[in-house]
Coordinates of C-alpha atoms in Angstrom, one line a residue:
M63 CA 117.9 58.0 125.1
H64 CA 119.0 57.0 121.6
R65 CA 122.4 57.7 120.2
L66 CA 122.7 60.8 118.0
P67 CA 123.2 59.7 114.4
R68 CA 126.8 59.9 113.2
N69 CA 125.6 61.5 110.0
P70 CA 123.8 64.7 111.1
S71 CA 122.0 64.9 107.7
S72 CA 119.7 62.0 108.9
C73 CA 118.3 64.5 111.4
S74 CA 115.6 67.0 110.4
G75 CA 116.6 70.6 109.9
P76 CA 120.0 72.2 109.2
S77 CA 123.1 70.1 109.9
A78 CA 126.9 70.5 110.1
S79 CA 129.9 68.4 110.9
P80 CA 130.4 67.3 114.5
Q81 CA 133.3 69.7 114.9
A82 CA 131.2 72.7 113.8
A83 CA 128.4 71.6 116.1
L84 CA 130.9 71.4 118.9
Y85 CA 131.9 75.0 118.4
A86 CA 128.2 76.0 118.5
L87 CA 127.7 74.2 121.8
C88 CA 130.8 75.9 123.2
V89 CA 129.3 79.4 122.5
S90 CA 126.4 78.6 124.8
F91 CA 128.7 76.9 127.4
F92 CA 131.0 80.0 127.3
M93 CA 128.1 82.2 128.3
I94 CA 126.9 80.3 131.3
C95 CA 130.5 79.9 132.5
L96 CA 131.2 83.6 132.0
D97 CA 128.3 84.4 134.4
A98 CA 129.9 82.2 137.1
T99 CA 132.7 84.8 137.6
I100 CA 131.8 88.0 136.0
V101 CA 129.2 89.0 138.6
N102 CA 131.7 88.5 141.6
V103 CA 133.6 91.6 140.5
A104 CA 130.4 93.6 140.6
V105 CA 129.4 92.7 144.2
P106 CA 130.8 95.8 145.8
G107 CA 129.2 98.0 143.1
I108 CA 125.8 96.3 143.6
R109 CA 126.0 96.8 147.3
A110 CA 126.8 100.5 146.9
S111 CA 124.3 101.2 144.2
L112 CA 121.3 99.3 145.6
G113 CA 122.1 99.5 149.3
A114 CA 122.2 95.7 149.5
S115 CA 123.3 93.9 152.7
L116 CA 126.1 91.4 152.5
N117 CA 123.6 88.6 152.7
E118 CA 121.6 90.1 149.8
A119 CA 124.8 90.5 147.8
V120 CA 125.7 86.9 148.4
W121 CA 122.3 85.8 147.2
V122 CA 122.8 87.6 143.9
N123 CA 125.3 84.8 143.2
S124 CA 123.7 82.0 145.3
A125 CA 120.3 82.4 143.6
Y126 CA 121.9 81.8 140.2
A127 CA 123.9 78.8 141.5
L128 CA 121.0 77.3 143.3
C129 CA 118.5 77.7 140.4
Y130 CA 121.2 76.4 138.1
A131 CA 121.8 73.3 140.2
V132 CA 118.3 72.2 141.2
P133 CA 116.7 71.6 137.7
L134 CA 119.7 70.0 135.9
I135 CA 118.5 66.4 136.3
V136 CA 115.1 67.5 135.0
S137 CA 116.7 69.3 132.1
G138 CA 118.6 66.2 131.1
R139 CA 115.4 64.3 131.0
L140 CA 113.7 67.1 129.0
G141 CA 116.4 66.7 126.4
D142 CA 115.6 63.0 126.2
R143 CA 111.9 63.7 125.7
Y144 CA 111.8 66.8 123.4
G145 CA 115.3 66.7 121.8
P146 CA 118.4 68.6 123.1
K147 CA 118.3 71.2 120.4
R148 CA 114.8 72.4 121.3
I149 CA 115.7 72.6 125.0
L150 CA 119.0 74.4 124.3
L151 CA 117.2 77.0 122.2
T152 CA 114.6 77.5 124.9
G153 CA 117.3 78.0 127.5
L154 CA 119.1 80.6 125.4
T155 CA 115.9 82.5 124.9
G156 CA 115.2 82.6 128.7
F157 CA 118.8 83.5 129.5
T158 CA 118.7 86.5 127.1
A159 CA 115.4 87.8 128.7
A160 CA 116.7 87.3 132.2
S161 CA 120.0 89.1 131.5
L162 CA 118.0 92.1 130.3
A163 CA 115.9 92.0 133.5
C164 CA 119.0 91.9 135.6
A165 CA 120.5 94.9 133.8
L166 CA 117.3 96.9 134.4
A167 CA 116.6 95.8 138.0
P168 CA 115.6 98.7 140.2
G169 CA 116.3 96.9 143.4
T170 CA 118.0 93.9 145.0
S171 CA 114.8 91.8 145.2
V172 CA 114.2 92.1 141.4
L173 CA 117.9 91.5 140.7
I174 CA 117.9 88.3 142.8
A175 CA 114.7 87.1 141.1
A176 CA 116.1 87.7 137.6
R177 CA 119.3 85.9 138.6
A178 CA 117.2 83.0 139.6
V179 CA 115.6 82.9 136.2
Q180 CA 119.0 83.1 134.6
G181 CA 120.0 80.1 136.6
L182 CA 116.9 78.1 135.5
A183 CA 117.8 79.0 131.9
A184 CA 121.4 78.0 132.3
A185 CA 120.1 74.7 133.7
L186 CA 118.4 74.0 130.4
I187 CA 121.6 74.7 128.5
A188 CA 124.4 72.8 130.4
P189 CA 123.3 69.1 130.2
Q190 CA 122.5 69.4 126.5
T191 CA 126.0 70.6 125.7
M192 CA 127.6 67.7 127.5
S193 CA 125.2 64.9 126.4
M194 CA 125.4 66.0 122.7
I195 CA 129.2 65.9 122.8
V196 CA 129.1 62.4 124.3
H197 CA 126.7 61.2 121.6
M198 CA 128.4 62.9 118.7
F199 CA 131.9 61.7 119.4
P200 CA 133.1 58.1 119.8
A201 CA 135.0 57.2 122.9
D202 CA 138.4 57.4 121.2
R203 CA 137.7 61.0 120.1
R204 CA 135.6 62.2 123.0
G205 CA 138.4 63.2 125.3
R206 CA 139.6 65.8 122.8
A207 CA 136.1 67.2 122.3
L208 CA 135.5 67.4 126.1
G209 CA 138.9 69.0 126.4
V210 CA 137.8 71.8 124.0
W211 CA 134.5 72.0 126.1
G212 CA 136.5 72.3 129.3
A213 CA 139.0 74.8 127.9
V214 CA 136.1 77.0 126.8
G215 CA 134.7 77.0 130.3
G216 CA 138.1 77.9 131.7
A217 CA 138.6 80.7 129.2
A218 CA 135.1 82.1 130.1
M219 CA 136.0 82.1 133.8
A220 CA 139.3 83.8 133.0
A221 CA 137.6 86.4 130.8
G222 CA 134.8 87.0 133.3
P223 CA 136.6 89.1 135.9
V224 CA 138.4 91.2 133.2
I225 CA 135.3 91.8 131.1
G226 CA 133.4 92.5 134.3
G227 CA 136.0 95.0 135.5
L228 CA 136.1 96.8 132.1
L229 CA 132.3 96.9 131.9
I230 CA 132.0 98.3 135.5
S231 CA 134.6 101.0 134.6
W232 CA 132.7 102.0 131.5
A233 CA 129.0 101.3 132.3
G234 CA 128.7 100.4 135.9
W235 CA 127.6 97.0 137.3
R236 CA 124.6 96.7 135.0
G237 CA 127.0 96.2 132.1
V238 CA 128.0 92.8 133.4
F239 CA 124.5 91.6 132.6
L240 CA 124.1 93.4 129.3
V241 CA 127.1 91.7 127.8
N242 CA 125.2 88.4 128.0
I243 CA 122.7 89.5 125.4
P244 CA 124.9 89.5 122.3
V245 CA 126.6 86.3 123.4
A246 CA 123.3 84.6 123.9
I247 CA 122.0 85.7 120.6
T248 CA 125.1 84.4 118.9
G249 CA 124.7 81.1 120.7
W250 CA 121.0 80.9 119.6
I251 CA 121.9 81.5 115.9
T252 CA 124.8 79.0 115.8
T253 CA 122.7 76.4 117.6
A254 CA 119.8 76.8 115.2
R255 CA 122.1 76.7 112.1
L256 CA 124.7 74.1 113.1
L257 CA 123.3 71.6 115.5
P258 CA 121.4 68.5 114.3
D259 CA 117.8 68.5 115.3
W260 CA 117.8 65.1 116.9
R261 CA 114.5 63.9 118.4
P262 CA 113.8 60.7 120.3
A263 CA 112.1 57.9 118.5
R264 CA 109.8 57.3 121.5
D265 CA 108.1 59.4 124.2
H266 CA 109.8 59.6 127.6
R267 CA 107.7 60.1 130.7
L268 CA 108.6 62.7 133.3
D269 CA 109.0 61.6 136.9
L270 CA 106.8 64.3 138.5
W271 CA 107.2 63.1 142.1
G272 CA 110.9 62.8 141.6
I273 CA 111.1 66.4 140.3
A274 CA 109.1 67.7 143.2
L275 CA 111.1 65.9 145.9
S276 CA 114.5 66.7 144.4
A277 CA 113.6 70.4 144.0
L278 CA 112.2 70.8 147.5
G279 CA 115.1 68.9 149.1
L280 CA 117.9 70.8 147.3
T281 CA 116.3 74.2 147.7
A282 CA 115.7 73.7 151.4
L283 CA 119.3 72.4 151.9
V284 CA 121.0 75.3 150.2
F285 CA 118.7 77.9 151.7
G286 CA 119.4 76.6 155.2
V287 CA 123.1 76.7 154.7
Q288 CA 123.1 80.1 153.0
S289 CA 120.8 81.9 155.4
G290 CA 121.7 80.2 158.7
E291 CA 124.0 82.9 159.9
A292 CA 121.6 85.7 158.9
Y293 CA 118.9 84.1 161.2
D294 CA 121.4 83.2 163.9
W295 CA 120.7 79.6 163.1
G296 CA 117.3 80.1 164.7
R297 CA 113.8 81.1 163.8
V298 CA 113.0 82.3 160.3
A299 CA 109.2 82.9 160.6
G300 CA 106.7 81.5 163.0
P301 CA 107.6 77.9 163.9
V302 CA 110.0 77.6 161.0
T303 CA 113.7 77.5 161.9
I304 CA 116.9 77.0 160.1
P305 CA 117.4 73.5 161.6
S306 CA 113.9 72.5 160.6
I307 CA 114.5 73.7 157.0
L308 CA 117.7 71.7 156.8
T309 CA 116.0 68.6 158.3
F310 CA 113.2 69.0 155.8
G311 CA 115.7 69.2 152.9
I312 CA 117.5 66.1 154.0
L313 CA 114.3 64.2 154.5
C314 CA 113.1 65.2 151.0
L315 CA 116.3 64.0 149.5
G316 CA 116.1 60.7 151.4
V317 CA 112.5 60.1 150.2
F318 CA 113.7 61.1 146.7
V319 CA 116.3 58.4 146.7
G320 CA 113.8 55.9 148.0
W321 CA 111.3 56.9 145.2
Q322 CA 114.0 56.5 142.6
H323 CA 114.6 53.0 143.8
R324 CA 110.9 52.1 143.7
D325 CA 110.2 53.7 140.3
T326 CA 111.5 51.1 137.9
R327 CA 109.9 52.4 134.7
E328 CA 111.8 55.6 134.0
P329 CA 113.1 57.3 137.1
L330 CA 114.4 60.8 137.1
M331 CA 117.8 59.6 138.4
P332 CA 118.3 56.0 137.5
L333 CA 120.2 54.5 140.5
R334 CA 121.9 52.0 138.3
L335 CA 124.1 54.9 137.2
F336 CA 125.9 54.5 140.5
H337 CA 126.6 50.8 139.7
S338 CA 129.5 52.3 137.7
G339 CA 132.3 53.0 140.1
N340 CA 133.9 55.5 137.7
F341 CA 130.6 57.4 137.4
S342 CA 130.1 57.5 141.2
A343 CA 133.7 58.6 141.9
A344 CA 133.8 61.2 139.1
T345 CA 130.5 62.7 140.2
T346 CA 131.5 62.9 143.8
A347 CA 134.8 64.5 142.8
G348 CA 133.0 66.9 140.5
G349 CA 130.7 68.0 143.4
A350 CA 133.7 68.6 145.7
M351 CA 135.5 70.5 142.9
G352 CA 132.5 72.7 142.4
A353 CA 132.3 73.5 146.1
A354 CA 136.0 74.6 146.1
M355 CA 135.7 76.8 143.0
G356 CA 132.2 78.1 143.9
G357 CA 133.5 79.5 147.2
L358 CA 136.9 80.9 146.1
F359 CA 136.1 84.0 144.2
L360 CA 133.8 85.9 146.6
P361 CA 136.3 86.2 149.4
L362 CA 139.2 86.7 146.9
M363 CA 137.4 89.6 145.3
I364 CA 136.5 91.2 148.7
Y365 CA 140.1 90.7 149.9
L366 CA 141.6 92.3 146.8
Q367 CA 139.2 95.2 146.7
S368 CA 138.5 95.9 150.4
D369 CA 141.8 95.0 152.0
L370 CA 144.3 95.8 149.3
G371 CA 142.4 98.6 147.7
Y372 CA 142.2 97.1 144.1
S373 CA 139.8 98.5 141.6
P374 CA 137.2 96.0 140.2
L375 CA 139.2 95.9 137.0
A376 CA 142.5 95.2 138.8
A377 CA 140.9 92.6 141.0
G378 CA 139.4 90.9 138.0
A379 CA 142.7 91.0 136.0
A380 CA 144.5 89.4 139.0
T381 CA 142.7 86.1 138.4
V382 CA 143.2 86.0 134.6
P383 CA 146.6 84.1 134.6
M384 CA 145.1 81.4 136.8
F385 CA 142.1 80.8 134.5
A386 CA 144.0 81.2 131.3
L387 CA 146.5 78.5 132.4
S388 CA 143.5 76.4 133.5
S389 CA 141.9 76.7 130.1
V390 CA 145.1 75.7 128.3
C391 CA 145.6 72.7 130.6
A392 CA 142.0 71.6 130.2
H393 CA 142.5 71.5 126.4
L394 CA 145.7 69.5 126.8
A395 CA 144.2 67.1 129.3
G396 CA 141.3 66.3 127.0
K397 CA 143.8 65.4 124.2
W398 CA 145.9 63.3 126.6
S399 CA 142.9 61.4 128.0
D400 CA 142.3 59.9 124.5
T401 CA 145.7 58.2 124.7
T402 CA 146.4 57.7 128.4
S403 CA 144.6 57.0 131.6
P404 CA 142.2 59.9 132.4
R405 CA 142.3 58.9 136.1
A406 CA 146.0 59.5 136.2
I407 CA 145.6 63.0 134.7
A408 CA 142.8 63.8 137.1
A409 CA 144.9 62.5 140.1
L410 CA 147.8 64.8 139.0
G411 CA 145.4 67.7 138.8
F412 CA 144.1 67.1 142.3
A413 CA 147.6 66.8 143.7
L414 CA 148.5 70.2 142.2
L415 CA 145.3 71.7 143.5
I416 CA 146.2 70.5 147.0
L417 CA 149.7 72.0 146.6
G418 CA 148.3 75.3 145.4
T419 CA 145.6 75.7 148.0
G420 CA 147.8 74.5 150.8
S421 CA 150.4 77.1 150.0
L422 CA 147.7 79.7 149.8
A423 CA 146.6 78.8 153.3
L424 CA 150.2 79.3 154.5
L425 CA 150.9 82.5 152.6
L426 CA 147.6 84.5 152.9
H427 CA 147.9 87.1 155.7
P428 CA 146.6 90.7 156.0
G429 CA 148.4 92.9 153.5
V430 CA 149.9 90.2 151.4
G431 CA 150.1 91.3 147.8
I432 CA 148.9 89.4 144.7
R433 CA 152.5 88.8 143.5
V434 CA 153.2 86.6 146.5
L435 CA 149.9 84.7 146.0
M436 CA 150.2 84.4 142.2
P437 CA 152.4 81.2 142.1
S438 CA 150.0 79.4 144.3
L439 CA 147.0 80.5 142.2
L440 CA 148.8 79.4 139.1
V441 CA 149.5 75.9 140.5
A442 CA 145.9 75.6 141.6
G443 CA 144.8 76.7 138.1
I444 CA 146.9 74.0 136.4
G445 CA 145.2 71.5 138.8
V446 CA 141.7 72.7 137.9
G447 CA 142.5 72.4 134.2
L448 CA 143.9 68.9 134.5
V449 CA 140.8 67.8 136.4
S450 CA 137.9 69.3 134.4
A451 CA 137.9 67.4 131.1
P452 CA 139.0 63.9 132.4
L453 CA 136.3 63.9 135.1
A454 CA 133.6 64.3 132.5
G455 CA 135.2 61.5 130.4
I456 CA 135.5 59.2 133.4
A457 CA 131.8 59.8 134.3
T458 CA 130.5 58.8 130.9
R459 CA 133.1 56.5 129.4
T460 CA 131.6 53.1 130.4
L461 CA 127.9 54.0 130.5
E462 CA 125.3 52.6 128.1
P463 CA 123.9 55.1 125.6
S464 CA 120.4 55.1 127.2
L465 CA 121.9 56.5 130.4
V466 CA 123.9 59.4 128.9
G467 CA 121.2 62.0 129.2
A468 CA 120.4 61.2 132.8
A469 CA 124.2 60.9 133.6
S470 CA 125.0 64.4 132.2
G471 CA 122.1 65.8 134.3
V472 CA 123.3 64.1 137.5
F473 CA 127.0 65.0 136.9
N474 CA 126.2 68.6 136.2
T475 CA 123.8 68.7 139.2
T476 CA 126.4 67.5 141.7
R477 CA 129.0 69.9 140.3
Q478 CA 126.7 72.9 140.4
L479 CA 125.2 71.9 143.7
G480 CA 128.8 71.8 145.1
G481 CA 129.3 75.3 143.7
A482 CA 126.0 76.6 145.3
L483 CA 127.0 75.0 148.7
G484 CA 130.5 76.3 148.4
S485 CA 129.2 79.9 147.7
A486 CA 126.7 79.6 150.5
A487 CA 129.3 78.3 153.0
T488 CA 131.6 81.1 152.1
G489 CA 128.8 83.6 152.7
V490 CA 128.3 82.0 156.1
L491 CA 132.0 82.3 156.8
L492 CA 132.1 85.9 155.8
Q493 CA 129.1 86.9 157.9
A494 CA 130.5 85.0 160.9
H495 CA 133.8 86.8 160.7
V496 CA 132.9 90.3 159.5
G497 CA 129.2 90.7 160.2
D498 CA 127.8 92.9 157.5
T499 CA 130.9 94.9 156.7
P500 CA 134.0 93.7 154.7
T501 CA 136.6 95.7 156.7
T502 CA 138.3 92.5 158.0
A503 CA 137.6 90.3 155.1
T504 CA 141.1 88.9 155.3
Q505 CA 140.0 86.6 158.1
A506 CA 137.5 84.9 155.8
A507 CA 139.9 84.9 152.9
M508 CA 142.5 83.2 155.1
A509 CA 140.1 80.5 156.4
F510 CA 138.6 79.3 153.1
P511 CA 141.7 77.9 151.4
V512 CA 142.0 75.4 154.3
A513 CA 138.5 74.1 153.4
M514 CA 139.7 73.9 149.8
L515 CA 142.7 71.8 150.8
L516 CA 140.4 69.3 152.6
I517 CA 138.1 69.1 149.5
G518 CA 141.1 68.5 147.3
L519 CA 142.3 65.6 149.5
A520 CA 138.8 64.1 149.4
C521 CA 138.6 64.4 145.6
C522 CA 142.0 62.8 145.1
A523 CA 141.0 59.9 147.3
T524 CA 137.8 59.5 145.4
V525 CA 139.5 59.3 142.0
R526 CA 142.0 56.9 143.4
A527 CA 139.2 54.7 144.6
A528 CA 137.6 54.7 141.1
S529 CA 140.8 53.4 139.6
T530 CA 140.3 50.1 141.4
T531 CA 136.8 49.5 140.1
E532 CA 136.7 49.7 136.3
A533 CA 139.1 50.2 133.5
A534 CA 138.9 53.5 131.7

């Protein structure tokens, strides 16, 4: 992939300054991050309105997370081939249509299918926002831009539960999908007007075998984890069992890695990316971070609404301070990473995440109110904010320009796959403890912070290992 011109006027179509283009990218990024949390508040309402089982309600989120994660590597390559602006506009169009379909869904099956299409559209959007930022801003200014990008994501996640609660109060659960439409239209207009229409100077081939193998492997892996408890970890249909699905997924991913090693022309995932210790460590840490955050909100929302009796609006509002603080810290961390070691900032963030989640594991008992939990949530929020922007900078800081598109796809894939697996694992935990009723959801809510603590320790060790490999 060629570097975006520093002077956007050399690109065809409308142009604007890099700063204005950054804000246009952030509108689209805000929308897909908003959907990561806004729907969690609506889960009880969806179950009551559509008569959905707990497993079906979990799949409303997991379908989005899975279909978001699986095509991200392909999406990065599509941006290389057709130009990121074109792919971004296509994704925004698809996201708008899918959001309308979600809002009008007459049943759970249609809703899950529309959420899957939403995830596919989001997968077209995310890598383009990150890769264009990396190309438009030099290394000494990139941290600040990625800090804005990360802060927007944090603000969207903070706004999601509150906006979701308000919309549910006014218009029911369908309102959480209708709100996407004006945001997506705004993103489409600003993208069309402000982003440079960069296009590659040469054609790029698509690794069709790599696409098929990665999609089959990731889909089988997440489906097996998500649905294992529902099928009692046994037979799904005929001779097909959950263990055989998981085995098939792992085998596909193994063959995928072997194919990437063999394909030396233009592989879907160039393995030389992982020759960079910083990229490998940051990508691993991003995946673990996604798993922690992906699995936090479902049990938290069920705990607040089912055990403490909070309304959807009150439950959503309870998480705002955490994400608002996370957004502020992400912006500051981006600025600081231009002048100091991004690894040190990320390590501090992981340490605070460990402290926050560890104290949650100790404090969370049946009947414990949000005031007791809030200090731990705030500390965890600071940790998340300090990690998000530096990780993206660490992942791309030392890569050659031709690898940036693929790198953004791989980085976002691991982060979103972590979120999908975290959400799926939480669904398994909920079903194992409470069956299909949330009356004792506190058991699951108490258990998951322990897993988050272990993930935080693994992330901190990973970033520490990266600090010995390459200079930032």
